[in-house]
JSON list of C-alpha atoms in Angstrom, two decimals:
[
{"chain": "O", "resi": 15, "resn": "MET", "atom": "CA", "xyz": [0.00, 0.00, 0.00]},
{"chain": "O", "resi": 16, "resn": "SER", "atom": "CA", "xyz": [1.35, 3.41, -0.93]},
{"chain": "O", "resi": 17, "resn": "CYS", "atom": "CA", "xyz": [1.55, 6.33, 1.48]},
{"chain": "O", "resi": 18, "resn": "MET", "atom": "CA", "xyz": [-0.95, 8.99, 0.51]},
{"chain": "O", "resi": 19, "resn": "TYR", "atom": "CA", "xyz": [1.41, 11.78, 1.53]},
{"chain": "O", "resi": 20, "resn": "CYS", "atom": "CA", "xyz": [4.31, 10.35, -0.48]},
{"chain": "O", "resi": 21, "resn": "ASP", "atom": "CA", "xyz": [2.21, 9.52, -3.57]},
{"chain": "O", "resi": 22, "resn": "ALA", "atom": "CA", "xyz": [0.66, 12.58, -5.24]},
{"chain": "O", "resi": 23, "resn": "GLN", "atom": "CA", "xyz": [-1.48, 10.27, -7.38]},
{"chain": "O", "resi": 24, "resn": "ASN", "atom": "CA", "xyz": [-3.01, 8.50, -4.37]},
{"chain": "O", "resi": 25, "resn": "GLU", "atom": "CA", "xyz": [-6.81, 8.46, -4.79]},
{"chain": "O", "resi": 26, "resn": "LYS", "atom": "CA", "xyz": [-7.57, 9.00, -1.10]},
{"chain": "O", "resi": 27, "resn": "ARG", "atom": "CA", "xyz": [-5.25, 11.99, -1.00]},
{"chain": "O", "resi": 28, "resn": "GLN", "atom": "CA", "xyz": [-6.88, 13.52, -4.06]},
{"chain": "O", "resi": 29, "resn": "SER", "atom": "CA", "xyz": [-10.36, 12.93, -2.63]},
{"chain": "O", "resi": 30, "resn": "ILE", "atom": "CA", "xyz": [-9.79, 14.64, 0.74]},
{"chain": "O", "resi": 31, "resn": "LEU", "atom": "CA", "xyz": [-6.88, 17.09, 0.31]},
{"chain": "O", "resi": 32, "resn": "ILE", "atom": "CA", "xyz": [-5.83, 19.98, -1.92]},
{"chain": "O", "resi": 33, "resn": "GLU", "atom": "CA", "xyz": [-2.09, 20.54, -2.13]},
{"chain": "O", "resi": 34, "resn": "VAL", "atom": "CA", "xyz": [-1.07, 24.15, -1.51]},
{"chain": "O", "resi": 35, "resn": "GLY", "atom": "CA", "xyz": [2.69, 23.83, -1.76]},
{"chain": "O", "resi": 36, "resn": "SER", "atom": "CA", "xyz": [5.92, 22.87, -0.06]},
{"chain": "O", "resi": 37, "resn": "LEU", "atom": "CA", "xyz": [7.74, 24.59, 2.74]},
{"chain": "O", "resi": 38, "resn": "LYS", "atom": "CA", "xyz": [11.31, 23.62, 3.65]},
{"chain": "O", "resi": 39, "resn": "TYR", "atom": "CA", "xyz": [10.39, 20.53, 5.71]},
{"chain": "O", "resi": 40, "resn": "SER", "atom": "CA", "xyz": [6.73, 19.93, 4.97]},
{"chain": "O", "resi": 41, "resn": "THR", "atom": "CA", "xyz": [3.91, 20.20, 2.45]},
{"chain": "O", "resi": 42, "resn": "LEU", "atom": "CA", "xyz": [0.71, 22.10, 3.16]},
{"chain": "O", "resi": 43, "resn": "PHE", "atom": "CA", "xyz": [-2.71, 20.75, 2.24]},
{"chain": "O", "resi": 44, "resn": "ILE", "atom": "CA", "xyz": [-6.20, 22.18, 2.59]},
{"chain": "O", "resi": 45, "resn": "LEU", "atom": "CA", "xyz": [-8.61, 19.62, 3.97]},
{"chain": "O", "resi": 46, "resn": "LYS", "atom": "CA", "xyz": [-11.61, 19.56, 1.64]},
{"chain": "O", "resi": 47, "resn": "ASN", "atom": "CA", "xyz": [-13.94, 19.12, 4.61]},
{"chain": "O", "resi": 48, "resn": "GLN", "atom": "CA", "xyz": [-14.02, 22.67, 5.94]},
{"chain": "O", "resi": 49, "resn": "ASN", "atom": "CA", "xyz": [-16.33, 22.13, 8.91]},
{"chain": "O", "resi": 50, "resn": "HIS", "atom": "CA", "xyz": [-13.66, 24.11, 10.78]},
{"chain": "O", "resi": 51, "resn": "LYS", "atom": "CA", "xyz": [-13.06, 27.02, 8.40]},
{"chain": "O", "resi": 52, "resn": "GLY", "atom": "CA", "xyz": [-9.36, 27.29, 7.59]},
{"chain": "O", "resi": 53, "resn": "ARG", "atom": "CA", "xyz": [-8.43, 23.72, 8.57]},
{"chain": "O", "resi": 54, "resn": "VAL", "atom": "CA", "xyz": [-5.24, 22.47, 6.98]},
{"chain": "O", "resi": 55, "resn": "VAL", "atom": "CA", "xyz": [-2.87, 19.52, 7.21]},
{"chain": "O", "resi": 56, "resn": "LEU", "atom": "CA", "xyz": [0.91, 19.80, 7.20]},
{"chain": "O", "resi": 57, "resn": "ALA", "atom": "CA", "xyz": [2.83, 16.65, 6.20]},
{"chain": "O", "resi": 58, "resn": "LEU", "atom": "CA", "xyz": [6.53, 16.04, 6.69]},
{"chain": "O", "resi": 59, "resn": "ASN", "atom": "CA", "xyz": [8.34, 15.91, 3.33]},
{"chain": "O", "resi": 60, "resn": "THR", "atom": "CA", "xyz": [10.31, 12.83, 4.38]},
{"chain": "O", "resi": 61, "resn": "HIS", "atom": "CA", "xyz": [8.43, 9.60, 5.09]},
{"chain": "O", "resi": 62, "resn": "ARG", "atom": "CA", "xyz": [8.53, 8.98, 8.82]},
{"chain": "O", "resi": 63, "resn": "GLN", "atom": "CA", "xyz": [5.88, 7.14, 10.81]},
{"chain": "O", "resi": 64, "resn": "GLU", "atom": "CA", "xyz": [6.72, 8.55, 14.24]},
{"chain": "O", "resi": 65, "resn": "VAL", "atom": "CA", "xyz": [8.05, 11.86, 15.53]},
{"chain": "O", "resi": 66, "resn": "TYR", "atom": "CA", "xyz": [10.94, 10.06, 17.25]},
{"chain": "O", "resi": 67, "resn": "GLU", "atom": "CA", "xyz": [12.10, 8.76, 13.83]},
{"chain": "O", "resi": 68, "resn": "MET", "atom": "CA", "xyz": [12.72, 12.31, 12.62]},
{"chain": "O", "resi": 69, "resn": "THR", "atom": "CA", "xyz": [16.23, 13.71, 12.69]},
{"chain": "O", "resi": 70, "resn": "GLU", "atom": "CA", "xyz": [16.74, 16.67, 14.99]},
{"chain": "O", "resi": 71, "resn": "GLU", "atom": "CA", "xyz": [16.88, 18.94, 11.94]},
{"chain": "O", "resi": 72, "resn": "GLU", "atom": "CA", "xyz": [13.64, 17.50, 10.52]},
{"chain": "O", "resi": 73, "resn": "ARG", "atom": "CA", "xyz": [11.87, 17.78, 13.87]},
{"chain": "O", "resi": 74, "resn": "ASN", "atom": "CA", "xyz": [12.96, 21.38, 14.46]},
{"chain": "O", "resi": 75, "resn": "GLY", "atom": "CA", "xyz": [12.21, 22.31, 10.85]},
{"chain": "O", "resi": 76, "resn": "PHE", "atom": "CA", "xyz": [8.80, 20.62, 10.85]},
{"chain": "O", "resi": 77, "resn": "PHE", "atom": "CA", "xyz": [7.70, 22.39, 14.01]},
{"chain": "O", "resi": 78, "resn": "ALA", "atom": "CA", "xyz": [9.01, 25.70, 12.64]},
{"chain": "O", "resi": 79, "resn": "ASP", "atom": "CA", "xyz": [6.80, 25.07, 9.59]},
{"chain": "O", "resi": 80, "resn": "VAL", "atom": "CA", "xyz": [3.87, 24.30, 11.95]},
{"chain": "O", "resi": 81, "resn": "ALA", "atom": "CA", "xyz": [4.40, 27.65, 13.67]},
{"chain": "O", "resi": 82, "resn": "LYS", "atom": "CA", "xyz": [4.58, 29.47, 10.32]},
{"chain": "O", "resi": 83, "resn": "VAL", "atom": "CA", "xyz": [1.41, 27.82, 8.99]},
{"chain": "O", "resi": 84, "resn": "SER", "atom": "CA", "xyz": [-0.55, 28.27, 12.22]},
{"chain": "O", "resi": 85, "resn": "LYS", "atom": "CA", "xyz": [0.35, 31.97, 12.20]},
{"chain": "O", "resi": 86, "resn": "ALA", "atom": "CA", "xyz": [-0.98, 32.17, 8.63]},
{"chain": "O", "resi": 87, "resn": "VAL", "atom": "CA", "xyz": [-4.20, 30.41, 9.73]},
{"chain": "O", "resi": 88, "resn": "ALA", "atom": "CA", "xyz": [-4.56, 32.92, 12.58]},
{"chain": "O", "resi": 89, "resn": "GLU", "atom": "CA", "xyz": [-4.01, 35.90, 10.29]},
{"chain": "O", "resi": 90, "resn": "LEU", "atom": "CA", "xyz": [-6.33, 34.64, 7.55]},
{"chain": "O", "resi": 91, "resn": "TYR", "atom": "CA", "xyz": [-9.19, 33.19, 9.65]},
{"chain": "O", "resi": 92, "resn": "HIS", "atom": "CA", "xyz": [-8.95, 34.91, 13.07]},
{"chain": "O", "resi": 93, "resn": "PRO", "atom": "CA", "xyz": [-9.83, 31.87, 15.22]},
{"chain": "O", "resi": 94, "resn": "ASP", "atom": "CA", "xyz": [-10.20, 32.13, 18.97]},
{"chain": "O", "resi": 95, "resn": "LYS", "atom": "CA", "xyz": [-7.86, 29.13, 19.36]},
{"chain": "O", "resi": 96, "resn": "ILE", "atom": "CA", "xyz": [-5.99, 26.71, 17.12]},
{"chain": "O", "resi": 97, "resn": "ASN", "atom": "CA", "xyz": [-6.00, 22.99, 17.87]},
{"chain": "O", "resi": 98, "resn": "TYR", "atom": "CA", "xyz": [-3.20, 20.71, 16.70]},
{"chain": "O", "resi": 99, "resn": "GLY", "atom": "CA", "xyz": [-3.43, 16.97, 16.12]},
{"chain": "O", "resi": 100, "resn": "ILE", "atom": "CA", "xyz": [-0.93, 14.29, 15.19]},
{"chain": "O", "resi": 101, "resn": "PHE", "atom": "CA", "xyz": [-2.64, 10.93, 14.84]},
{"chain": "O", "resi": 102, "resn": "GLY", "atom": "CA", "xyz": [-1.52, 8.56, 12.10]},
{"chain": "O", "resi": 103, "resn": "ASP", "atom": "CA", "xyz": [-3.42, 5.39, 12.92]},
{"chain": "O", "resi": 104, "resn": "GLY", "atom": "CA", "xyz": [-4.91, 5.30, 9.43]},
{"chain": "O", "resi": 105, "resn": "VAL", "atom": "CA", "xyz": [-2.15, 7.17, 7.61]},
{"chain": "O", "resi": 106, "resn": "PRO", "atom": "CA", "xyz": [1.24, 6.25, 9.11]},
{"chain": "O", "resi": 107, "resn": "HIS", "atom": "CA", "xyz": [3.18, 9.34, 7.96]},
{"chain": "O", "resi": 108, "resn": "VAL", "atom": "CA", "xyz": [4.02, 12.24, 10.28]},
{"chain": "O", "resi": 109, "resn": "HIS", "atom": "CA", "xyz": [1.45, 14.93, 9.60]},
{"chain": "O", "resi": 110, "resn": "MET", "atom": "CA", "xyz": [-0.35, 17.51, 11.71]},
{"chain": "O", "resi": 111, "resn": "HIS", "atom": "CA", "xyz": [-3.91, 18.76, 11.52]},
{"chain": "O", "resi": 112, "resn": "ILE", "atom": "CA", "xyz": [-4.05, 22.51, 12.21]},
{"chain": "O", "resi": 113, "resn": "VAL", "atom": "CA", "xyz": [-7.62, 23.28, 13.19]},
{"chain": "O", "resi": 114, "resn": "PRO", "atom": "CA", "xyz": [-8.95, 26.77, 13.86]},
{"chain": "O", "resi": 115, "resn": "LYS", "atom": "CA", "xyz": [-11.66, 26.85, 16.52]},
{"chain": "O", "resi": 116, "resn": "TYR", "atom": "CA", "xyz": [-14.20, 29.59, 17.17]},
{"chain": "O", "resi": 117, "resn": "LYS", "atom": "CA", "xyz": [-16.06, 30.39, 20.40]},
{"chain": "O", "resi": 118, "resn": "ASP", "atom": "CA", "xyz": [-19.66, 29.21, 20.42]},
{"chain": "O", "resi": 119, "resn": "GLN", "atom": "CA", "xyz": [-19.14, 27.23, 17.22]},
{"chain": "O", "resi": 120, "resn": "LEU", "atom": "CA", "xyz": [-18.53, 23.59, 16.32]},
{"chain": "O", "resi": 121, "resn": "GLN", "atom": "CA", "xyz": [-16.76, 21.64, 19.08]},
{"chain": "O", "resi": 122, "resn": "TRP", "atom": "CA", "xyz": [-15.61, 24.71, 21.04]},
{"chain": "O", "resi": 123, "resn": "GLY", "atom": "CA", "xyz": [-14.21, 23.46, 24.34]},
{"chain": "O", "resi": 124, "resn": "HIS", "atom": "CA", "xyz": [-13.80, 19.91, 23.00]},
{"chain": "O", "resi": 125, "resn": "PHE", "atom": "CA", "xyz": [-11.30, 18.14, 20.78]},
{"chain": "O", "resi": 126, "resn": "PHE", "atom": "CA", "xyz": [-12.01, 18.19, 17.06]},
{"chain": "O", "resi": 127, "resn": "TRP", "atom": "CA", "xyz": [-13.48, 15.05, 15.55]},
{"chain": "O", "resi": 128, "resn": "ASP", "atom": "CA", "xyz": [-15.06, 14.47, 12.16]},
{"chain": "O", "resi": 129, "resn": "GLN", "atom": "CA", "xyz": [-16.96, 11.23, 12.64]},
{"chain": "O", "resi": 130, "resn": "GLY", "atom": "CA", "xyz": [-20.70, 11.68, 12.60]},
{"chain": "O", "resi": 131, "resn": "LEU", "atom": "CA", "xyz": [-20.52, 15.27, 11.35]},
{"chain": "O", "resi": 132, "resn": "ASP", "atom": "CA", "xyz": [-21.76, 16.56, 8.04]},
{"chain": "O", "resi": 133, "resn": "GLU", "atom": "CA", "xyz": [-18.95, 17.60, 5.73]},
{"chain": "O", "resi": 134, "resn": "VAL", "atom": "CA", "xyz": [-18.71, 21.23, 4.68]},
{"chain": "O", "resi": 135, "resn": "ILE", "atom": "CA", "xyz": [-17.60, 21.22, 1.05]},
{"chain": "O", "resi": 136, "resn": "LEU", "atom": "CA", "xyz": [-16.74, 24.52, -0.61]},
{"chain": "O", "resi": 137, "resn": "SER", "atom": "CA", "xyz": [-16.90, 25.54, -4.25]},
{"chain": "O", "resi": 138, "resn": "ASP", "atom": "CA", "xyz": [-13.87, 25.14, -6.49]},
{"chain": "O", "resi": 139, "resn": "GLU", "atom": "CA", "xyz": [-13.54, 28.91, -6.48]},
{"chain": "O", "resi": 140, "resn": "GLU", "atom": "CA", "xyz": [-13.49, 29.06, -2.67]},
{"chain": "O", "resi": 141, "resn": "TYR", "atom": "CA", "xyz": [-10.78, 26.38, -2.49]},
{"chain": "O", "resi": 142, "resn": "ALA", "atom": "CA", "xyz": [-8.76, 28.22, -5.15]},
{"chain": "O", "resi": 143, "resn": "GLN", "atom": "CA", "xyz": [-9.04, 31.45, -3.15]},
{"chain": "O", "resi": 144, "resn": "MET", "atom": "CA", "xyz": [-7.95, 29.68, 0.08]},
{"chain": "O", "resi": 145, "resn": "LYS", "atom": "CA", "xyz": [-5.02, 28.10, -1.72]},
{"chain": "O", "resi": 146, "resn": "GLN", "atom": "CA", "xyz": [-3.87, 31.43, -3.15]},
{"chain": "O", "resi": 147, "resn": "GLN", "atom": "CA", "xyz": [-4.23, 33.18, 0.20]},
{"chain": "O", "resi": 148, "resn": "PHE", "atom": "CA", "xyz": [-1.99, 30.57, 1.86]},
{"chain": "O", "resi": 149, "resn": "LYS", "atom": "CA", "xyz": [0.52, 30.71, -0.99]},
{"chain": "O", "resi": 150, "resn": "ASP", "atom": "CA", "xyz": [0.69, 34.49, -0.73]},
{"chain": "O", "resi": 151, "resn": "LYS", "atom": "CA", "xyz": [0.89, 34.53, 3.07]},
{"chain": "O", "resi": 152, "resn": "LEU", "atom": "CA", "xyz": [3.58, 31.81, 3.21]},
{"chain": "O", "resi": 153, "resn": "GLY", "atom": "CA", "xyz": [5.53, 32.80, 0.10]},
{"chain": "O", "resi": 154, "resn": "ILE", "atom": "CA", "xyz": [5.20, 29.38, -1.52]}
]
Protein backbone atom coordinates (compact mmCIF):
# COMPACT_ATOMS: atom_id res chain seq x y z
CA MET A 1 0.00 0.00 0.00
CA SER A 2 1.35 3.41 -0.93
CA CYS A 3 1.55 6.33 1.48
CA MET A 4 -0.95 8.99 0.51
CA TYR A 5 1.41 11.78 1.53
CA CYS A 6 4.31 10.35 -0.48
CA ASP A 7 2.21 9.52 -3.57
CA ALA A 8 0.66 12.58 -5.24
CA GLN A 9 -1.48 10.27 -7.38
CA ASN A 10 -3.01 8.50 -4.37
CA GLU A 11 -6.81 8.46 -4.79
CA LYS A 12 -7.57 9.00 -1.10
CA ARG A 13 -5.25 11.99 -1.00
CA GLN A 14 -6.88 13.52 -4.06
CA SER A 15 -10.36 12.93 -2.63
CA ILE A 16 -9.79 14.64 0.74
CA LEU A 17 -6.88 17.09 0.31
CA ILE A 18 -5.83 19.98 -1.92
CA GLU A 19 -2.09 20.54 -2.13
CA VAL A 20 -1.07 24.15 -1.51
CA GLY A 21 2.69 23.83 -1.76
CA SER A 22 5.92 22.87 -0.06
CA LEU A 23 7.74 24.59 2.74
CA LYS A 24 11.31 23.62 3.65
CA TYR A 25 10.39 20.53 5.71
CA SER A 26 6.73 19.93 4.97
CA THR A 27 3.91 20.20 2.45
CA LEU A 28 0.71 22.10 3.16
CA PHE A 29 -2.71 20.75 2.24
CA ILE A 30 -6.20 22.18 2.59
CA LEU A 31 -8.61 19.62 3.97
CA LYS A 32 -11.61 19.56 1.64
CA ASN A 33 -13.94 19.12 4.61
CA GLN A 34 -14.02 22.67 5.94
CA ASN A 35 -16.33 22.13 8.91
CA HIS A 36 -13.66 24.11 10.78
CA LYS A 37 -13.06 27.02 8.40
CA GLY A 38 -9.36 27.29 7.59
CA ARG A 39 -8.43 23.72 8.57
CA VAL A 40 -5.24 22.47 6.98
CA VAL A 41 -2.87 19.52 7.21
CA LEU A 42 0.91 19.80 7.20
CA ALA A 43 2.83 16.65 6.20
CA LEU A 44 6.53 16.04 6.69
CA ASN A 45 8.34 15.91 3.33
CA THR A 46 10.31 12.83 4.38
CA HIS A 47 8.43 9.60 5.09
CA ARG A 48 8.53 8.98 8.82
CA GLN A 49 5.88 7.14 10.81
CA GLU A 50 6.72 8.55 14.24
CA VAL A 51 8.05 11.86 15.53
CA TYR A 52 10.94 10.06 17.25
CA GLU A 53 12.10 8.76 13.83
CA MET A 54 12.72 12.31 12.62
CA THR A 55 16.23 13.71 12.69
CA GLU A 56 16.74 16.67 14.99
CA GLU A 57 16.88 18.94 11.94
CA GLU A 58 13.64 17.50 10.52
CA ARG A 59 11.87 17.78 13.87
CA ASN A 60 12.96 21.38 14.46
CA GLY A 61 12.21 22.31 10.85
CA PHE A 62 8.80 20.62 10.85
CA PHE A 63 7.70 22.39 14.01
CA ALA A 64 9.01 25.70 12.64
CA ASP A 65 6.80 25.07 9.59
CA VAL A 66 3.87 24.30 11.95
CA ALA A 67 4.40 27.65 13.67
CA LYS A 68 4.58 29.47 10.32
CA VAL A 69 1.41 27.82 8.99
CA SER A 70 -0.55 28.27 12.22
CA LYS A 71 0.35 31.97 12.20
CA ALA A 72 -0.98 32.17 8.63
CA VAL A 73 -4.20 30.41 9.73
CA ALA A 74 -4.56 32.92 12.58
CA GLU A 75 -4.01 35.90 10.29
CA LEU A 76 -6.33 34.64 7.55
CA TYR A 77 -9.19 33.19 9.65
CA HIS A 78 -8.95 34.91 13.07
CA PRO A 79 -9.83 31.87 15.22
CA ASP A 80 -10.20 32.13 18.97
CA LYS A 81 -7.86 29.13 19.36
CA ILE A 82 -5.99 26.71 17.12
CA ASN A 83 -6.00 22.99 17.87
CA TYR A 84 -3.20 20.71 16.70
CA GLY A 85 -3.43 16.97 16.12
CA ILE A 86 -0.93 14.29 15.19
CA PHE A 87 -2.64 10.93 14.84
CA GLY A 88 -1.52 8.56 12.10
CA ASP A 89 -3.42 5.39 12.92
CA GLY A 90 -4.91 5.30 9.43
CA VAL A 91 -2.15 7.17 7.61
CA PRO A 92 1.24 6.25 9.11
CA HIS A 93 3.18 9.34 7.96
CA VAL A 94 4.02 12.24 10.28
CA HIS A 95 1.45 14.93 9.60
CA MET A 96 -0.35 17.51 11.71
CA HIS A 97 -3.91 18.76 11.52
CA ILE A 98 -4.05 22.51 12.21
CA VAL A 99 -7.62 23.28 13.19
CA PRO A 100 -8.95 26.77 13.86
CA LYS A 101 -11.66 26.85 16.52
CA TYR A 102 -14.20 29.59 17.17
CA LYS A 103 -16.06 30.39 20.40
CA ASP A 104 -19.66 29.21 20.42
CA GLN A 105 -19.14 27.23 17.22
CA LEU A 106 -18.53 23.59 16.32
CA GLN A 107 -16.76 21.64 19.08
CA TRP A 108 -15.61 24.71 21.04
CA GLY A 109 -14.21 23.46 24.34
CA HIS A 110 -13.80 19.91 23.00
CA PHE A 111 -11.30 18.14 20.78
CA PHE A 112 -12.01 18.19 17.06
CA TRP A 113 -13.48 15.05 15.55
CA ASP A 114 -15.06 14.47 12.16
CA GLN A 115 -16.96 11.23 12.64
CA GLY A 116 -20.70 11.68 12.60
CA LEU A 117 -20.52 15.27 11.35
CA ASP A 118 -21.76 16.56 8.04
CA GLU A 119 -18.95 17.60 5.73
CA VAL A 120 -18.71 21.23 4.68
CA ILE A 121 -17.60 21.22 1.05
CA LEU A 122 -16.74 24.52 -0.61
CA SER A 123 -16.90 25.54 -4.25
CA ASP A 124 -13.87 25.14 -6.49
CA GLU A 125 -13.54 28.91 -6.48
CA GLU A 126 -13.49 29.06 -2.67
CA TYR A 127 -10.78 26.38 -2.49
CA ALA A 128 -8.76 28.22 -5.15
CA GLN A 129 -9.04 31.45 -3.15
CA MET A 130 -7.95 29.68 0.08
CA LYS A 131 -5.02 28.10 -1.72
CA GLN A 132 -3.87 31.43 -3.15
CA GLN A 133 -4.23 33.18 0.20
CA PHE A 134 -1.99 30.57 1.86
CA LYS A 135 0.52 30.71 -0.99
CA ASP A 136 0.69 34.49 -0.73
CA LYS A 137 0.89 34.53 3.07
CA LEU A 138 3.58 31.81 3.21
CA GLY A 139 5.53 32.80 0.10
CA ILE A 140 5.20 29.38 -1.52
